[in-house]
CSV table of C-alpha atoms in Angstrom, one decimal:
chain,number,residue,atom,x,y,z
A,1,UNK,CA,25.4,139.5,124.2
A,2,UNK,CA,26.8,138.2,120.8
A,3,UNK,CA,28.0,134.5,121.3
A,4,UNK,CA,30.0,134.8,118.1
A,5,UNK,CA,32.9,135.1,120.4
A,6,UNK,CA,32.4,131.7,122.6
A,7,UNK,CA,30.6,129.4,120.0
A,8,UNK,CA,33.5,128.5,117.5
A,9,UNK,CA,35.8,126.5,116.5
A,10,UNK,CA,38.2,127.0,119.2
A,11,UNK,CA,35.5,126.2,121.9
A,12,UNK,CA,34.2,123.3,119.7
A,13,UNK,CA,36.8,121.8,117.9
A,14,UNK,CA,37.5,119.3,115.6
A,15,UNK,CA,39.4,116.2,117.6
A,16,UNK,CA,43.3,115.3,116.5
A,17,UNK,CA,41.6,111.6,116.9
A,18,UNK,CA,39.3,112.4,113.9
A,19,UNK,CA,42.0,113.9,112.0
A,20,UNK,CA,44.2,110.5,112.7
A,21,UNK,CA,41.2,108.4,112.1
A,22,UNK,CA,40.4,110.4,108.5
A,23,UNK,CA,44.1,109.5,107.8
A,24,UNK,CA,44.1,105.6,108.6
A,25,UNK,CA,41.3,105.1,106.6
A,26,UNK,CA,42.6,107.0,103.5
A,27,UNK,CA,45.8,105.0,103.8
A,28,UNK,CA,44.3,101.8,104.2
A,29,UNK,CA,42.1,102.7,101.0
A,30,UNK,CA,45.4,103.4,99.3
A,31,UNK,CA,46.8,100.1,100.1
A,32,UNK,CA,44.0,98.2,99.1
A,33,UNK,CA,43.8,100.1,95.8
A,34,UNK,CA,47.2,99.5,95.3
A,35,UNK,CA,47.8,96.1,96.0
A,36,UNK,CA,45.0,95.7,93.3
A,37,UNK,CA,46.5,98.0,90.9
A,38,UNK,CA,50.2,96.1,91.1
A,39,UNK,CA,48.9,93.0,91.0
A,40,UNK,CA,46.8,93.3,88.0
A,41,UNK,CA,49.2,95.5,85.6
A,42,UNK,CA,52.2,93.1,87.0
A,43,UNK,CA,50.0,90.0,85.6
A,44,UNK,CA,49.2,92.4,82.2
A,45,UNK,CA,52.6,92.7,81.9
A,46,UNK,CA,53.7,89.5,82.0
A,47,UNK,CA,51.2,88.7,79.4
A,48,UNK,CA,53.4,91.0,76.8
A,49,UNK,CA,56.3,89.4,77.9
A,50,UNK,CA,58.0,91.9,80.7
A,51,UNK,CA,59.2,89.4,83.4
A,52,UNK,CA,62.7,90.1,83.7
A,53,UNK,CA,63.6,91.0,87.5
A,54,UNK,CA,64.9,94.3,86.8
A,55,UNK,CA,61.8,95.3,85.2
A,56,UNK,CA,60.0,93.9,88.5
A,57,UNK,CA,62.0,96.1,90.6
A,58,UNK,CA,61.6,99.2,88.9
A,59,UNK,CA,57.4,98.8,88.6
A,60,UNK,CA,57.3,97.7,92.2
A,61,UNK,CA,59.4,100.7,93.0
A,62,UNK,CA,57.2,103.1,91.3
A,63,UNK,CA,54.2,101.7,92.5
A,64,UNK,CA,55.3,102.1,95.7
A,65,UNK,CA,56.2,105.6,95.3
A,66,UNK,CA,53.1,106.7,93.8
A,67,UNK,CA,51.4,105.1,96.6
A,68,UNK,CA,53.4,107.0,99.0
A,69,UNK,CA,53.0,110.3,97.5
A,70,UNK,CA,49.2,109.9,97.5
A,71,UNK,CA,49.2,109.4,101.0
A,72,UNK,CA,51.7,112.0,101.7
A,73,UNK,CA,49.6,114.9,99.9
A,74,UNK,CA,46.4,113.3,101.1
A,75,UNK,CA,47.5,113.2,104.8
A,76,UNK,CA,48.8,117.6,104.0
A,77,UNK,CA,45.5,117.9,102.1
A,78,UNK,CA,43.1,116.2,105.4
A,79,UNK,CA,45.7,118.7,107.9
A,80,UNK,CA,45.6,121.8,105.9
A,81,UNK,CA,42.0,121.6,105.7
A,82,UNK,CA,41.1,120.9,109.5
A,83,UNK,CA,43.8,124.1,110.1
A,84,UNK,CA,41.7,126.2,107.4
A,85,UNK,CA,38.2,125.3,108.3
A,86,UNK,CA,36.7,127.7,110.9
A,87,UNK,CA,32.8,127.5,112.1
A,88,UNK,CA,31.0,130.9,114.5
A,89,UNK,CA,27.5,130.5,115.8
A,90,UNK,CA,26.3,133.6,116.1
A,91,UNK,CA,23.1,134.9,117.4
A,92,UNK,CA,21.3,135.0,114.0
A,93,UNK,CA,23.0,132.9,111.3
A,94,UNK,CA,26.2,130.5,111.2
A,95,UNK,CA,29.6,131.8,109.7
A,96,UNK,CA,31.6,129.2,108.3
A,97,UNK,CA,35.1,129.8,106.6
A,98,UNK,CA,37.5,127.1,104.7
A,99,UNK,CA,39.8,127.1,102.3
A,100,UNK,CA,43.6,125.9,101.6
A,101,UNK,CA,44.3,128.0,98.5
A,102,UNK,CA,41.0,129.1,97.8
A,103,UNK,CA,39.0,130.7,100.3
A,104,UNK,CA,35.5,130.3,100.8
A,105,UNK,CA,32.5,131.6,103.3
A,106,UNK,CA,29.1,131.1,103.7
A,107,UNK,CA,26.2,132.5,106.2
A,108,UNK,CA,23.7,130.0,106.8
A,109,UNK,CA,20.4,131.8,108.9
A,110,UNK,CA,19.1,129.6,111.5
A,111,UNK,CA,15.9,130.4,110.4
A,112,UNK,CA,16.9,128.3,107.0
A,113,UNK,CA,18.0,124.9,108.6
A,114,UNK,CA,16.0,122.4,107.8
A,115,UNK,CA,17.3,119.7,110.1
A,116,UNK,CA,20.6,118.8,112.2
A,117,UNK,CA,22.0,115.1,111.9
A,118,UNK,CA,24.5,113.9,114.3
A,119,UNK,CA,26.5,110.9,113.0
A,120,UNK,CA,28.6,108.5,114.3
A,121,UNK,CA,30.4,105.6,112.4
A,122,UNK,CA,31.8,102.4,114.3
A,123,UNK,CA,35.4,104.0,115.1
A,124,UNK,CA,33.7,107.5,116.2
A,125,UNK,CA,31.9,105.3,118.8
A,126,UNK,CA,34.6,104.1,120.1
A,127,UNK,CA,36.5,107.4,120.1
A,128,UNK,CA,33.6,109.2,121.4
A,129,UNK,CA,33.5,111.9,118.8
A,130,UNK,CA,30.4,112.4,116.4
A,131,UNK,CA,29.9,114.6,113.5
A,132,UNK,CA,27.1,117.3,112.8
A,133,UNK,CA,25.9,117.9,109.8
A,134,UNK,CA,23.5,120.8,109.1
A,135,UNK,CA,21.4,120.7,106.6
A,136,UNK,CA,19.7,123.3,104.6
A,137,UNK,CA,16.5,123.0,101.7
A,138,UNK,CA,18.5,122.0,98.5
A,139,UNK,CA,20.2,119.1,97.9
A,140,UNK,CA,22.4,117.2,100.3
A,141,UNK,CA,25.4,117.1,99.1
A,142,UNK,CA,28.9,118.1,100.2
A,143,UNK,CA,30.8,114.6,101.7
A,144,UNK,CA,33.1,112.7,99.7
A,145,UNK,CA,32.4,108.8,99.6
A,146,UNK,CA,35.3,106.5,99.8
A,147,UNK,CA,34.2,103.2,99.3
A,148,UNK,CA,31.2,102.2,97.6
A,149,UNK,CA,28.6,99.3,98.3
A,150,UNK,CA,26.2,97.7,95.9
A,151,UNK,CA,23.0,96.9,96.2
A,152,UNK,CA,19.0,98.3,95.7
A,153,UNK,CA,18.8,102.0,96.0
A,154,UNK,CA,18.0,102.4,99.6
A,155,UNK,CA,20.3,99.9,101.3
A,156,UNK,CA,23.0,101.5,98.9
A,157,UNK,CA,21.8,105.2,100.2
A,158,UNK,CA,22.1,103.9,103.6
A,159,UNK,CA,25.6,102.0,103.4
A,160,UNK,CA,26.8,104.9,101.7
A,161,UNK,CA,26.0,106.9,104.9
A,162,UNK,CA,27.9,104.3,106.9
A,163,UNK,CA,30.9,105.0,104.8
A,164,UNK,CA,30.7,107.9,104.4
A,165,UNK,CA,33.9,109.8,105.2
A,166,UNK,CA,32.7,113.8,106.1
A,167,UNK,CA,35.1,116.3,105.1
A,168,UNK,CA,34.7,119.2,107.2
A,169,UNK,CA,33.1,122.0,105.3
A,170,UNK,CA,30.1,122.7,102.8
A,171,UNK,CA,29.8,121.1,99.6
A,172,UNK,CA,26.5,122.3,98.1
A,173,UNK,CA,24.0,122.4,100.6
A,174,UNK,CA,24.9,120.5,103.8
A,175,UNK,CA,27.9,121.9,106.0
A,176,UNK,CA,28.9,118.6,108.1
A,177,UNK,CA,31.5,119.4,110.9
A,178,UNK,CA,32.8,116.3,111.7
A,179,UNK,CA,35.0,114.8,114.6
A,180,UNK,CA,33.6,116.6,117.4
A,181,UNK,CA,33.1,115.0,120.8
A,182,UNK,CA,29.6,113.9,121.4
A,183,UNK,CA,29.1,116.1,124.0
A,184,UNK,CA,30.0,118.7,121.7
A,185,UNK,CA,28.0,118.1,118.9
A,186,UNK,CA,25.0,117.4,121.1
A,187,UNK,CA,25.5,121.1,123.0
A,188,UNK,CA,25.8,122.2,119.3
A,189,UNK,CA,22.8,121.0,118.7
A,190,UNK,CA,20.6,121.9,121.3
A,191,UNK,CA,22.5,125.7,120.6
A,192,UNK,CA,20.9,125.7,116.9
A,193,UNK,CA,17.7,124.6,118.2
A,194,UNK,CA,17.3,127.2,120.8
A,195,UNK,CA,18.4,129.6,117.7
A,196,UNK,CA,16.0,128.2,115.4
A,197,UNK,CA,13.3,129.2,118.0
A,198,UNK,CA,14.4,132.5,118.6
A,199,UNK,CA,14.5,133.5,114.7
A,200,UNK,CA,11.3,132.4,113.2
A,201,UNK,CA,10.5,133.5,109.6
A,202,UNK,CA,7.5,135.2,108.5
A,203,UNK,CA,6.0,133.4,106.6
A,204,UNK,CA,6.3,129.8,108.3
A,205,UNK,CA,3.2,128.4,105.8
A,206,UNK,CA,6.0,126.5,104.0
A,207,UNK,CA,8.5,125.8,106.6
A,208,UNK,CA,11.2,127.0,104.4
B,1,UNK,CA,20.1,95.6,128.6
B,2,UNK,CA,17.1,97.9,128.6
B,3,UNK,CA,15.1,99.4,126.1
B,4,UNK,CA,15.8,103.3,125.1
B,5,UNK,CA,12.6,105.1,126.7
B,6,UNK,CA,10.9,108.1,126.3
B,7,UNK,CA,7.7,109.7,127.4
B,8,UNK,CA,6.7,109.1,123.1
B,9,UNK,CA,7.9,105.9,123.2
B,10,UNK,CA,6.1,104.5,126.0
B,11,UNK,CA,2.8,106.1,124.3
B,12,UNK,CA,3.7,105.1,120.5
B,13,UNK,CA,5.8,101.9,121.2
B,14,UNK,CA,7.4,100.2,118.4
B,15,UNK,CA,6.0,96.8,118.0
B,16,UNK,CA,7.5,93.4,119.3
B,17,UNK,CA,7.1,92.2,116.0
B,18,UNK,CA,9.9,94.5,114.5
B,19,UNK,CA,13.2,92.3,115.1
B,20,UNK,CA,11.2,89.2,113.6
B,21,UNK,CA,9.8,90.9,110.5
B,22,UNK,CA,13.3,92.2,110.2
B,23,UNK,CA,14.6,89.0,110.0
B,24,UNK,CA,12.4,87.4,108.2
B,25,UNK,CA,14.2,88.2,104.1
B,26,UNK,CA,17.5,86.6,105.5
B,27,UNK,CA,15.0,83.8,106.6
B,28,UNK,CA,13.6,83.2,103.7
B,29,UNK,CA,17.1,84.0,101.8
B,30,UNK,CA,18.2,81.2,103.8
B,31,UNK,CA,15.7,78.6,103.5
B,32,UNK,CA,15.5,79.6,99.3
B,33,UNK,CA,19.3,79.0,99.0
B,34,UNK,CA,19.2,75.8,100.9
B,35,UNK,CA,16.0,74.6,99.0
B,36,UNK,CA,18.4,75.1,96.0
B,37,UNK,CA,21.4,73.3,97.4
B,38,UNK,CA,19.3,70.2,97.4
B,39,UNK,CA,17.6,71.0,94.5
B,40,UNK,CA,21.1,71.1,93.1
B,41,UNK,CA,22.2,67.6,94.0
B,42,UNK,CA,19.7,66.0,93.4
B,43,UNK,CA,20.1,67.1,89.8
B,44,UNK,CA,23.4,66.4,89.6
B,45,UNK,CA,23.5,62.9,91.7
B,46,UNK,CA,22.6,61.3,88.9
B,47,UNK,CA,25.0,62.7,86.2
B,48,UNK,CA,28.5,62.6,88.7
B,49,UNK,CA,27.5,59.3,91.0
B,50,UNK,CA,30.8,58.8,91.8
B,51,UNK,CA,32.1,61.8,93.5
B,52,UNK,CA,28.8,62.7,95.3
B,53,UNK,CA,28.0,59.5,98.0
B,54,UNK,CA,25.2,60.2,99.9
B,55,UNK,CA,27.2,60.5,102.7
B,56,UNK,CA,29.2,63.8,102.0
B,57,UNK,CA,25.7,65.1,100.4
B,58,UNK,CA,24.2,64.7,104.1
B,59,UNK,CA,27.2,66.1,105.4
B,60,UNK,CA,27.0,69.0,103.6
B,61,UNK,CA,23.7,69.7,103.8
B,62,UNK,CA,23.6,69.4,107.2
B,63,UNK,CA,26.5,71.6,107.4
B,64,UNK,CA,24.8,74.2,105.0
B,65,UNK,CA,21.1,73.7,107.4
B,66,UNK,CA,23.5,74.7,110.7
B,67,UNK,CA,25.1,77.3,109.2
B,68,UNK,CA,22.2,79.6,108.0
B,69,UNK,CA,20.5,78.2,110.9
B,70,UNK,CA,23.6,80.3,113.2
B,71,UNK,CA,23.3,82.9,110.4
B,72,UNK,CA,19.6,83.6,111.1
B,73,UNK,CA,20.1,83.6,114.8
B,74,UNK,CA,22.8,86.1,114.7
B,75,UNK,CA,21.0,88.2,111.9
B,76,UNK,CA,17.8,88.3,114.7
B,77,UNK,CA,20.0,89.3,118.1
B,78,UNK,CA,21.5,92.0,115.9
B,79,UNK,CA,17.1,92.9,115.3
B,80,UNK,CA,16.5,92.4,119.0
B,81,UNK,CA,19.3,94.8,119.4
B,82,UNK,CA,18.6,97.3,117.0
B,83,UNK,CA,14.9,97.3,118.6
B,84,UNK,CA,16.9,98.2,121.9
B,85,UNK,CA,18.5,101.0,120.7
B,86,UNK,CA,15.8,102.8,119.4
B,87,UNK,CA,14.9,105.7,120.2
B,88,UNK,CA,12.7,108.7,119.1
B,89,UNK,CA,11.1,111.2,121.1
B,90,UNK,CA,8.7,114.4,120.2
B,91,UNK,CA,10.2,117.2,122.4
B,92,UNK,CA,8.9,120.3,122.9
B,93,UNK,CA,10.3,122.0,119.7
B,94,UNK,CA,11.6,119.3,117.4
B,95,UNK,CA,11.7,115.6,117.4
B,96,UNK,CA,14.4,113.4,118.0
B,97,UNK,CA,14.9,110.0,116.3
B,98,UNK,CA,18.3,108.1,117.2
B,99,UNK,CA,18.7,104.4,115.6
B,100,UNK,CA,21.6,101.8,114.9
B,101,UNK,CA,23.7,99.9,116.9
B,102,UNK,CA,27.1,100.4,115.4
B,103,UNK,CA,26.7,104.0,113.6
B,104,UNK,CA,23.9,105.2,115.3
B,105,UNK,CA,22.7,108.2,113.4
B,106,UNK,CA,20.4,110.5,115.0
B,107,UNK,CA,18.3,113.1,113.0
B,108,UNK,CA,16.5,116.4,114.7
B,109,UNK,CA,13.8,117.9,113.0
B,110,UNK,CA,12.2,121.2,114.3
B,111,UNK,CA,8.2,121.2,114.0
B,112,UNK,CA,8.3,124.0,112.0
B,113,UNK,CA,10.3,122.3,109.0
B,114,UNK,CA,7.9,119.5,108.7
B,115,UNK,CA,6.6,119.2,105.2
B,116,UNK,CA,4.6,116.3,105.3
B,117,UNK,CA,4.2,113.3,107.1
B,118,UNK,CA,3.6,109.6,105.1
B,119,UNK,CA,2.5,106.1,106.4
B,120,UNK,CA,3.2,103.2,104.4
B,121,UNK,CA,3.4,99.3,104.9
B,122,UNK,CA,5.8,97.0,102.4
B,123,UNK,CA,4.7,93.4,101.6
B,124,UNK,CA,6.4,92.3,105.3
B,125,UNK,CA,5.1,94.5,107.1
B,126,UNK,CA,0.8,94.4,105.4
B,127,UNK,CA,1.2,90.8,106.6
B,128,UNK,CA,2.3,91.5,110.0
B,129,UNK,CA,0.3,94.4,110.6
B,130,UNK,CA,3.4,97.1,110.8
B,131,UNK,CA,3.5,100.4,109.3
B,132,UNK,CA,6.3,103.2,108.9
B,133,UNK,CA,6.0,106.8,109.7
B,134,UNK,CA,7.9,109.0,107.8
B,135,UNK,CA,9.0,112.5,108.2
B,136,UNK,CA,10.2,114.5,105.4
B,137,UNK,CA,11.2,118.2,105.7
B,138,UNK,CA,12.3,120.2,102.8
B,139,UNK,CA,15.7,118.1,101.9
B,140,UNK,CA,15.4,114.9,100.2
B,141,UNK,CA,18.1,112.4,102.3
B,142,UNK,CA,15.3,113.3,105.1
B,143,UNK,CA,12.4,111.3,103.7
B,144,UNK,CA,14.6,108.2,104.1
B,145,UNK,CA,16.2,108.7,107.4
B,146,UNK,CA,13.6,110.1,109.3
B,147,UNK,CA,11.5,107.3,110.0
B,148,UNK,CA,9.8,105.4,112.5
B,149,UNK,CA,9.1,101.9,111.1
B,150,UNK,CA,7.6,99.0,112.9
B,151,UNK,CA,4.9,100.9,114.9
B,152,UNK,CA,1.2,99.5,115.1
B,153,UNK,CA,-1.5,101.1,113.3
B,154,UNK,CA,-2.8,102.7,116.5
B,155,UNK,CA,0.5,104.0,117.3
B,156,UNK,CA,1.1,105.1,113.8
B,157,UNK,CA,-2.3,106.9,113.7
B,158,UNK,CA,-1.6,108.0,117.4
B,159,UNK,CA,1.9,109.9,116.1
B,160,UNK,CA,0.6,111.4,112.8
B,161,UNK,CA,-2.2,113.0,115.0
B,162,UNK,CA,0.3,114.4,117.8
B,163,UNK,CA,3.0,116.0,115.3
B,164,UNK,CA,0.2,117.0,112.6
B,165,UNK,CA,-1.3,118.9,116.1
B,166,UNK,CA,1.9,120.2,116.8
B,167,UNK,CA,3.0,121.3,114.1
B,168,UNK,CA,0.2,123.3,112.9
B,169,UNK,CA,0.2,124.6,116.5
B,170,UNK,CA,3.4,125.9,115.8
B,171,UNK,CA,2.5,127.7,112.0
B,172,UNK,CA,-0.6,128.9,114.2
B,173,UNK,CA,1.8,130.6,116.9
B,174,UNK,CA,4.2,132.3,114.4
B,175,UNK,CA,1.1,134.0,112.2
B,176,UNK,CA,-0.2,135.6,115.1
């Protein structure tokens, strides 16, 4: 019997807590960037000589607008897509669909995933929700980093993982579905590994 | 709190040494900056006698001596605790490897997308006998996070054998 019908979206969803979480942390990013941003043109302006308290008001004002909107179409952006983005296992391949204004789709076999990472910053352990992220033989791209850490290459790879902030969807190569529960991810993943199983390729010299 | 088992675990274990050769860069971070801290006044006690007496230099260099000596402690429980968590496992069809303590990240890996297998030692680890085993299937992030580091040669040798026997067991299966 197909499972296309009971292995989706609607039986594995995305949690409202990771949607809330995705939003605090965008805000909070916001705020940061634009506490640094006011401060430092307010001191640049006062250098050229703008210090008059009207002219305070009015820059405060729009900074505080601009940081507003941001949020506001980031918070419709981070809703829309959630709504948008829908995921069927099937019993040969993975049909995944997103999209606000433009639509996309892609089939990913079974028999191409390389291997399954299930992820879990500090918050998501707390919350109890985990994300999957699928990964397929090219490169894996496809999250969107928020804040960046320096350092040598690989702690920087790996910090960047910590902070990481998965949208759901495919980017290049990986398709991460993030804010599931554990116990969701994990049944996710033992699905896709009975799949694997069950749809060897041909030619398995390469493992590709 | 106990250690995260498996059947691999308990035949590959990952060595006690791991939490102290872990620690051991913010050791000898620690005892580097400090060396320079003196180094620093002693330079400088000459030049600026009066605002350095040699009791606020004691002070503070006992202060600075407690401080990483807390920060080194603190950087080795987090080790210990890491070491805890740990956990990797060769099922049946893939194999499992789950680490960190505050995102722990777990990878899967299917036998069948192994591409190769790799063993190395940094400076650390040559002097305290440790080696990584590292799996890497056909995506590049994989290399670095599939990894077992901190195992014992025998273990290391022990592991490479098992998956290299599994795996081609697995290529063998699907040609025939």
């Amino acid at each position: 019997m197909d499972n296309r019908l009971f292995v989706n979206e609607e039986t594995h969803p995305i949690e409202t807590a990771w949607v809330i979480k995705d939003i605090i942390y965008i805000i909070i990013a916001a705020m940061f960037f634009g506490v640094f941003v006011y401060f430092y043109l307010l001191l640049r302006a006062s250098e050229k000589g703008y210090n008059n308290p009207q002219f305070t008001r009015i820059f405060t004002g729009l900074i505080l607008a601009g940081v507003a909107a941001f949020n506001l179409i980031s918070i419709i952006n981070l809703i829309l897509r959630r709504i948008n983005f829908k995921y069927n296992f099937g019993e040969q391949d993975i049909l995944l669909k997103q999209g606000i204004i433009a639509k996309s789709q892609r089939q990913t076999f079974y028999g191409r995933i390389q291997n399954i990472k299930i992820k879990q910053d500090f918050v998501d352990k707390l919350l109890n929700i985990a994300s999957l992220v699928i990964e397929t033989a090219s490169d894996g791209g496809g999250a969107a980093t928020m804040l960046r850490i320096k350092g040598r290459e690989k702690k920087a790879e790996k910090d960047m993982n910590r902070f990481i902030i998965l949208l759901p969807g495919f980017g290049t190569a990986s398709i991460s579905i993030p804010g599931l529960s554990y116990q969701n991810a994990a049944n996710l993943k033992n699905f896709i590994m009975e799949r694997i199983k069950s749809n060897p390729i041909d030619d398995m010299h390469s493992g590709l | 709190m106990e250690l995260a088992m498996s059947k691999t675990r308990e035949q590959f274990p990952l060595s006690e040494k791991k939490p102290l050769k872990k620690t051991l860069p913010c050791i000898i971070n620690c005892i580097v900056l400090f060396i320079l801290l003196l180094v620093g006044y002693l330079t400088f006690a000459p030049l600026t006698y009066r605002y350095f007496s040699s009791n606020s230099v004691l002070a503070t260099s006992l202060f600075a001596a407690i401080l990483f000596a807390v920060i080194c402690f603190l950087v080795y429980q987090y080790q210990v605790w890491y070491f805890k968590v740990y956990f990797y496992d060769l099922n049946d069809d893939f194999i499992v490897i789950r680490k960190g303590v505050f995102t722990p990240c777990e990878i899967s890996i299917p036998y069948e997308r192994v591409q190769d297998i790799y063993v190395d030692q940094d400076l650390l680890d040559r002097i305290m006998g440790l080696y990584d085993v590292h799996l890497s299937s056909a995506t590049i992030s994989s290399g670095v996070e599939a990894h077992i580091d901190g195992v014992e040669k025998a273990a290391a040798d022990g592991l490479r054998k098992v998956i290299l026997d599994k795996v081609s067991e697995k290529i063998k299966k699907k040609n025939n």
